[in-house]
Coordinates of C-alpha atoms in Angstrom, one line a residue:
M1 CA -18.6 29.2 9.4
V2 CA -19.0 28.6 5.9
V3 CA -17.3 25.4 4.1
V4 CA -16.6 25.0 0.7
S5 CA -16.5 21.3 -0.6
A6 CA -17.1 21.1 -4.4
G7 CA -13.6 19.1 -5.3
A8 CA -10.4 20.1 -6.7
N9 CA -12.1 20.8 -10.2
G10 CA -15.0 22.9 -8.4
T11 CA -13.8 24.7 -5.3
P12 CA -11.6 27.0 -7.1
G13 CA -14.4 28.2 -9.2
I14 CA -16.6 29.1 -6.6
L15 CA -13.9 30.7 -4.6
E16 CA -12.8 33.0 -7.8
R17 CA -16.4 33.9 -8.4
S18 CA -16.8 35.0 -4.9
G19 CA -13.9 37.6 -5.5
L20 CA -11.0 35.1 -4.0
G21 CA -7.9 34.2 -6.1
D22 CA -5.4 35.6 -8.4
A23 CA -6.2 39.0 -8.9
Q24 CA -4.7 39.2 -12.4
I25 CA -7.3 36.2 -13.5
L26 CA -10.0 37.9 -11.4
K27 CA -9.7 41.1 -13.2
K28 CA -9.4 39.7 -16.7
A29 CA -12.8 37.5 -15.8
G30 CA -14.5 40.9 -15.0
I31 CA -14.9 39.9 -11.0
D32 CA -14.1 42.3 -8.2
V33 CA -11.1 41.1 -6.2
L34 CA -11.9 40.8 -2.4
E35 CA -8.7 38.9 -1.7
D36 CA -5.9 38.3 -3.8
L37 CA -4.8 34.6 -3.5
P38 CA -2.7 33.5 -6.5
G39 CA -3.0 29.8 -5.3
V40 CA -6.6 29.2 -6.1
G41 CA -7.1 27.1 -9.2
A42 CA -3.1 26.7 -9.4
D43 CA -1.1 23.6 -9.0
Y44 CA -3.7 21.0 -10.3
Q45 CA -2.5 17.2 -10.1
D46 CA -3.6 14.1 -11.2
H47 CA -2.5 10.6 -11.3
H48 CA -2.2 10.6 -15.1
L49 CA -2.6 7.0 -16.8
T50 CA -1.5 5.2 -19.9
L51 CA -3.4 2.1 -20.8
W52 CA -1.8 -1.0 -23.1
S53 CA -3.9 -3.9 -24.5
Y54 CA -3.2 -7.4 -24.3
R55 CA -4.7 -10.4 -26.1
T56 CA -5.1 -13.5 -23.4
N57 CA -6.3 -17.1 -23.1
L58 CA -9.0 -15.8 -20.5
T59 CA -12.6 -17.2 -20.8
P60 CA -15.6 -14.4 -20.8
Q61 CA -16.3 -15.6 -17.0
E62 CA -12.8 -14.3 -16.2
T63 CA -13.3 -10.7 -17.6
I64 CA -15.8 -8.2 -17.3
N65 CA -15.8 -7.5 -21.1
G66 CA -19.0 -9.2 -21.5
Y67 CA -20.7 -6.1 -19.5
Q68 CA -19.0 -3.6 -21.6
D69 CA -19.9 -5.0 -25.0
G70 CA -23.3 -6.2 -24.4
R71 CA -22.7 -10.1 -24.4
F72 CA -24.3 -10.3 -20.9
D73 CA -27.7 -9.5 -20.0
V74 CA -27.2 -7.4 -16.9
E75 CA -30.7 -8.2 -15.5
E76 CA -30.4 -11.8 -15.8
R77 CA -26.8 -11.8 -14.2
I78 CA -28.2 -9.6 -11.4
R79 CA -30.9 -12.2 -10.7
N80 CA -28.6 -15.1 -11.0
N81 CA -26.2 -13.2 -8.6
D82 CA -23.0 -13.2 -10.9
E83 CA -19.9 -13.2 -9.1
L84 CA -18.4 -10.8 -11.7
L85 CA -20.7 -8.2 -10.4
G86 CA -18.6 -8.2 -7.2
T87 CA -15.5 -7.2 -8.8
N88 CA -14.3 -3.7 -10.3
G89 CA -11.9 -5.7 -12.7
M90 CA -8.5 -4.9 -11.0
D91 CA -7.2 -8.3 -10.5
A92 CA -3.7 -7.3 -9.6
Q93 CA -1.8 -4.1 -8.4
G94 CA 1.5 -3.3 -7.5
K95 CA 4.0 -0.4 -6.5
F96 CA 7.0 0.0 -8.4
R97 CA 10.5 1.4 -8.3
P98 CA 13.2 1.3 -10.9
T99 CA 16.7 -0.2 -10.3
E100 CA 19.8 2.0 -10.1
T101 CA 20.8 0.8 -13.5
E102 CA 17.4 1.8 -14.9
V103 CA 17.7 4.8 -13.0
E104 CA 21.0 5.7 -14.8
A105 CA 19.6 4.6 -18.4
L106 CA 16.9 7.4 -18.1
G107 CA 19.2 10.2 -17.9
P108 CA 20.6 12.8 -15.6
E109 CA 17.5 14.8 -15.5
F110 CA 15.5 11.8 -14.1
K111 CA 18.4 10.8 -11.7
K112 CA 18.6 14.2 -10.1
A113 CA 14.9 14.0 -9.5
W114 CA 15.0 10.3 -8.2
D115 CA 18.0 11.0 -6.1
R116 CA 16.2 13.9 -4.4
D117 CA 12.7 12.5 -3.7
F118 CA 12.7 8.8 -4.0
K119 CA 16.3 7.1 -3.7
G120 CA 16.1 7.7 0.4
A121 CA 12.3 6.7 0.6
P122 CA 12.3 3.2 0.1
N123 CA 8.7 2.8 0.4
K124 CA 7.7 5.6 -2.1
P125 CA 6.7 4.2 -5.4
L126 CA 7.5 5.6 -8.9
M127 CA 4.5 4.0 -10.7
I128 CA 1.6 2.1 -9.8
L129 CA 0.9 -0.9 -12.4
A130 CA -2.5 -2.5 -12.3
L131 CA -4.2 -5.5 -14.6
Y132 CA -7.7 -4.8 -15.5
T133 CA -9.6 -7.9 -16.8
C134 CA -11.3 -5.6 -19.7
Y135 CA -10.6 -3.9 -22.7
Y136 CA -11.1 0.0 -22.4
G137 CA -12.2 1.1 -26.1
D138 CA -14.6 0.2 -28.7
H139 CA -15.0 -3.7 -28.7
S140 CA -16.4 -3.6 -32.4
V141 CA -13.0 -2.6 -33.6
L142 CA -10.9 -5.9 -32.0
P143 CA -9.5 -8.0 -34.6
D144 CA -11.1 -11.3 -33.0
D145 CA -13.3 -12.6 -30.4
T146 CA -10.5 -13.5 -27.5
E147 CA -10.8 -11.7 -24.5
Y148 CA -8.3 -8.6 -24.4
V149 CA -7.4 -6.7 -21.1
S150 CA -5.7 -3.9 -20.1
Q151 CA -2.5 -3.0 -18.3
A152 CA -2.6 0.5 -16.3
N153 CA 0.5 2.3 -15.5
W154 CA 0.0 5.6 -13.6
T155 CA 2.6 7.7 -12.0
A156 CA 2.3 8.1 -8.1
Y157 CA 3.8 11.4 -7.5
P158 CA 3.6 13.6 -10.9
Y159 CA 5.9 16.6 -11.0
S160 CA 3.7 18.3 -13.7
R161 CA 1.2 21.0 -12.7
G162 CA -1.9 22.4 -14.3
H163 CA -4.5 24.9 -13.5
V164 CA -8.3 25.5 -13.4
H165 CA -9.7 28.8 -13.5
V166 CA -12.7 30.9 -14.3
T167 CA -13.0 33.1 -17.2
G168 CA -15.9 35.2 -16.5
P169 CA -18.5 35.8 -13.2
S170 CA -21.2 33.3 -14.3
M171 CA -21.3 29.5 -14.3
H172 CA -22.0 29.5 -17.8
D173 CA -18.7 31.1 -18.9
P174 CA -16.0 28.5 -20.2
V175 CA -13.8 27.2 -17.7
D176 CA -9.9 27.7 -18.5
F177 CA -8.5 23.9 -17.5
D178 CA -5.1 22.8 -18.4
T179 CA -4.3 19.5 -17.1
G180 CA -0.6 20.4 -17.4
W181 CA 0.2 16.8 -17.8
L182 CA 4.0 15.9 -19.1
T183 CA 5.1 19.5 -18.9
D184 CA 7.7 19.2 -16.1
A185 CA 11.2 20.2 -16.6
G186 CA 13.2 17.6 -17.6
D187 CA 10.4 15.4 -19.0
V188 CA 10.7 13.2 -15.8
D189 CA 7.1 12.5 -15.8
V190 CA 7.1 10.7 -19.3
K191 CA 10.4 9.0 -18.7
K192 CA 8.4 7.3 -15.8
H193 CA 5.6 6.1 -18.1
I194 CA 8.5 5.0 -20.9
W195 CA 10.0 3.0 -18.0
A196 CA 6.8 1.4 -16.7
Y197 CA 5.7 0.5 -20.3
K198 CA 9.0 -1.5 -20.6
V199 CA 8.5 -3.1 -17.4
S200 CA 5.1 -4.0 -17.6
R201 CA 5.6 -5.4 -21.3
E202 CA 8.0 -7.9 -19.9
M203 CA 5.8 -9.1 -17.1
W204 CA 3.3 -9.7 -19.8
R205 CA 5.3 -11.8 -22.0
R206 CA 6.1 -13.9 -19.2
M207 CA 2.6 -14.5 -18.1
P208 CA 0.9 -17.5 -18.6
I209 CA -2.2 -16.0 -20.1
F210 CA -0.1 -14.0 -22.8
R211 CA -1.4 -14.4 -26.1
G212 CA -0.4 -11.4 -27.8
E213 CA -0.5 -7.5 -27.8
L214 CA -3.1 -5.4 -29.5
A215 CA -1.1 -3.2 -32.0
A216 CA -3.5 -0.4 -32.0
T217 CA -2.8 0.5 -28.5
H218 CA 1.0 0.1 -28.4
P219 CA 3.8 2.0 -29.6
R220 CA 4.3 2.4 -33.7
F221 CA 7.8 1.0 -33.5
P222 CA 10.0 1.4 -36.7
K223 CA 10.3 -1.1 -39.2
G224 CA 12.8 -4.0 -38.2
S225 CA 12.7 -2.9 -34.7
K226 CA 13.8 -5.9 -32.0
A227 CA 10.9 -4.3 -29.9
A228 CA 8.3 -5.0 -32.6
V229 CA 4.7 -5.7 -31.4
I230 CA 3.9 -9.5 -31.2
E231 CA 0.3 -9.7 -32.2
K232 CA -0.3 -13.2 -31.7
A233 CA 1.4 -16.1 -29.6
D234 CA 0.6 -19.4 -28.5
G235 CA 1.8 -18.5 -24.9
P236 CA 4.6 -16.8 -22.9
V237 CA 7.4 -15.7 -25.3
M238 CA 10.0 -14.8 -22.5
M239 CA 11.1 -17.7 -20.6
D240 CA 14.5 -16.5 -19.3
D241 CA 14.8 -14.5 -16.3
N242 CA 17.8 -12.7 -17.9
E243 CA 16.1 -11.9 -20.9
R244 CA 15.1 -8.2 -21.9
I245 CA 13.3 -6.7 -24.8
E246 CA 16.2 -4.5 -26.7
Y247 CA 15.1 -0.9 -27.4
S248 CA 16.6 1.6 -29.5
A249 CA 16.6 4.9 -29.4
E250 CA 14.1 5.2 -32.1
D251 CA 11.8 2.7 -30.1
D252 CA 12.2 4.9 -27.3
K253 CA 10.8 7.9 -29.3
A254 CA 8.0 5.9 -30.3
I255 CA 7.0 5.0 -26.9
D256 CA 7.3 8.7 -25.8
Q257 CA 5.0 9.4 -28.8
R258 CA 2.6 7.2 -28.0
V259 CA 2.4 7.9 -24.2
R260 CA 1.6 11.4 -25.3
E261 CA -1.2 10.3 -27.3
I262 CA -3.1 8.0 -25.0
L263 CA -2.3 9.7 -21.7
S264 CA -5.6 9.9 -19.5
T265 CA -6.9 10.5 -16.1
T266 CA -7.4 8.5 -13.3
W267 CA -9.9 11.0 -11.8
H268 CA -7.8 11.6 -8.9
S269 CA -7.7 15.5 -9.2
L270 CA -6.2 17.4 -6.2
G271 CA -4.0 20.3 -5.1
T272 CA -5.9 23.1 -6.6
C273 CA -6.6 25.3 -3.0
K274 CA -3.2 23.8 -1.2
M275 CA -2.7 23.9 2.5
A276 CA 0.5 25.8 2.4
P277 CA 1.8 29.3 3.4
R278 CA 0.3 32.2 1.6
E279 CA 3.7 33.1 0.3
G280 CA 3.9 29.5 -1.2
K281 CA 1.0 29.8 -3.3
G282 CA -1.0 28.3 -0.4
V283 CA -4.9 28.8 -0.1
V284 CA -5.6 27.5 3.4
D285 CA -4.0 26.9 6.8
R286 CA -3.7 24.1 8.8
N287 CA -7.3 24.6 10.2
L288 CA -8.5 24.7 6.6
S289 CA -9.3 28.5 6.7
I290 CA -8.7 30.3 3.8
H291 CA -5.9 32.9 4.1
G292 CA -7.1 36.3 4.7
V293 CA -11.0 35.6 5.1
Y294 CA -12.6 35.0 8.2
G295 CA -14.9 32.0 8.7
L296 CA -14.4 30.5 5.3
K297 CA -12.8 27.0 5.0
V298 CA -12.3 24.6 2.3
A299 CA -12.7 20.6 2.8
D300 CA -12.1 18.5 -0.2
L301 CA -9.3 17.3 -2.3
S302 CA -8.3 20.8 -3.4
V303 CA -6.5 20.8 0.0
P304 CA -3.6 18.2 -0.2
P305 CA -0.3 20.0 -1.8
E306 CA 1.2 17.0 -2.8
N307 CA 0.2 13.7 -4.3
V308 CA -0.5 10.3 -2.5
G309 CA 0.9 7.0 -3.8
A310 CA -2.6 5.5 -3.9
N311 CA -6.2 5.8 -4.8
T312 CA -7.0 9.2 -3.5
G313 CA -10.6 7.9 -1.8
N314 CA -8.9 7.3 1.4
T315 CA -7.5 10.6 1.4
A316 CA -10.7 12.3 0.8
F317 CA -12.2 10.3 3.7
L318 CA -9.2 11.2 6.1
I319 CA -9.7 15.1 5.0
G320 CA -13.7 14.6 5.9
E321 CA -12.9 13.4 9.3
K322 CA -10.1 15.8 10.0
A323 CA -12.2 18.6 9.0
A324 CA -15.1 17.4 11.1
D325 CA -12.7 17.3 14.3
I326 CA -11.8 21.0 13.3
F327 CA -15.2 22.1 12.7
I328 CA -16.6 20.5 15.9
R329 CA -13.9 22.0 18.1
E330 CA -14.1 25.6 16.7
L331 CA -18.0 25.6 16.8
G332 CA -17.6 24.3 20.5
L333 CA -19.5 21.0 19.6
S334 CA -17.6 18.7 21.4
N335 CA -19.1 15.6 23.1
K336 CA -18.1 17.3 26.4
D337 CA -20.1 20.4 25.5
R338 CA -23.3 18.2 24.3
S339 CA -23.4 16.1 27.6
Q340 CA -23.3 19.4 29.5
S341 CA -25.9 21.0 27.6
Q342 CA -28.2 17.7 27.8
S343 CA -27.6 17.6 31.5
R344 CA -28.9 21.3 32.0
L345 CA -31.9 20.2 29.7

C-alpha cells in the first residue's frame, strides 16, 4: 500500500507526474499516461474571503496590532506571559443566513441556488462572519494611531471551482493554478459577499466600539451616495433597530468591484482528488483507493467532494482518523490481530 498525502494543492501534482490524471493534460505536459483520471487536479475549492477594516476605540492591549506593527517587544511579552499570546485574534464568529426578503432582493439566480441548496437546510450557513482584533495590511499607511481591526467574511459553500495541474514532468516546471473564484454561473458567490458586506457593516455601525470605517479597504461609492463611507465617528451611528443603510444600483456595483479586487484565501483548499464515482470526475472510492490503480490511496483534504461550513482543520483530522481505520483493516493490523501475534510470541 502506498498513501499520498500532500494536500489539495500538492497531491494532484504527485499523481499527474506519476502518469495519473487527465490524459490530455498529461500528454501536453509530456507525461506518459498510465491511468486516465480527468478528476485529478479539478474542482479546486476554497473558502474565499473578503476583509473590511474598521476604526475602533479599543486599547493596544485589546488587539494584537502591537505584535504586527512592531510596537510590542515579543521576547519581553513572552517572558511576562502576556495574555494576548493566548489568542489568535478572532474575538467573535458566527454563521449567517439571509432573510427571505434579502434572498428575493439578490435576484432570481441567487434565489434558485438558495431554494435548491440552503432553504431546506436551516443549519447550513451561507456565509461565516468573524471579527479579528487586528489590521491585516501595511500599518504604516494607516491615517492615525487608533486601533483598526478587520471584519472577515467568507463563503461557507462556494459554487466556483478552479484547478491545479502540472505543465511538465519536473517539479521545477510551473504549476497551472487557477482558483476559479467568482466564476460560477449566475454570480451567486459574489452576491454572497455583497450581502455579507451589507450585513456586517450594519452590525459594525451599531457596535459600541465603532469609531469609523477605513476608506482604503471599503468600496469606492459614487459621490452623493447614501451609503458613503464614514471615516470617523464618536460612537455607533445606527441606533434604531429598523434603520437600514440605503444602497443604489451603482452602490452595489461599487461593492461588487471591491469584492473582486480584495478577494483572498482562507488557506482552506480542498476537493482536487475528490471521492466520487469515476464518471463524476471522482479520483478515489469510499476506501480512499484511486480508481483503476491497485494499492494506491489518497488521504488528505483533496478528497472531500464538497466544502464544509467550518474551518477545515477538523475535517483534515477526521479524514486522517478514518484513513487510519481503513489502512489498519486492509493491512490486517487490527488490535485483535496484534494481540494474537503477541500471544504466539
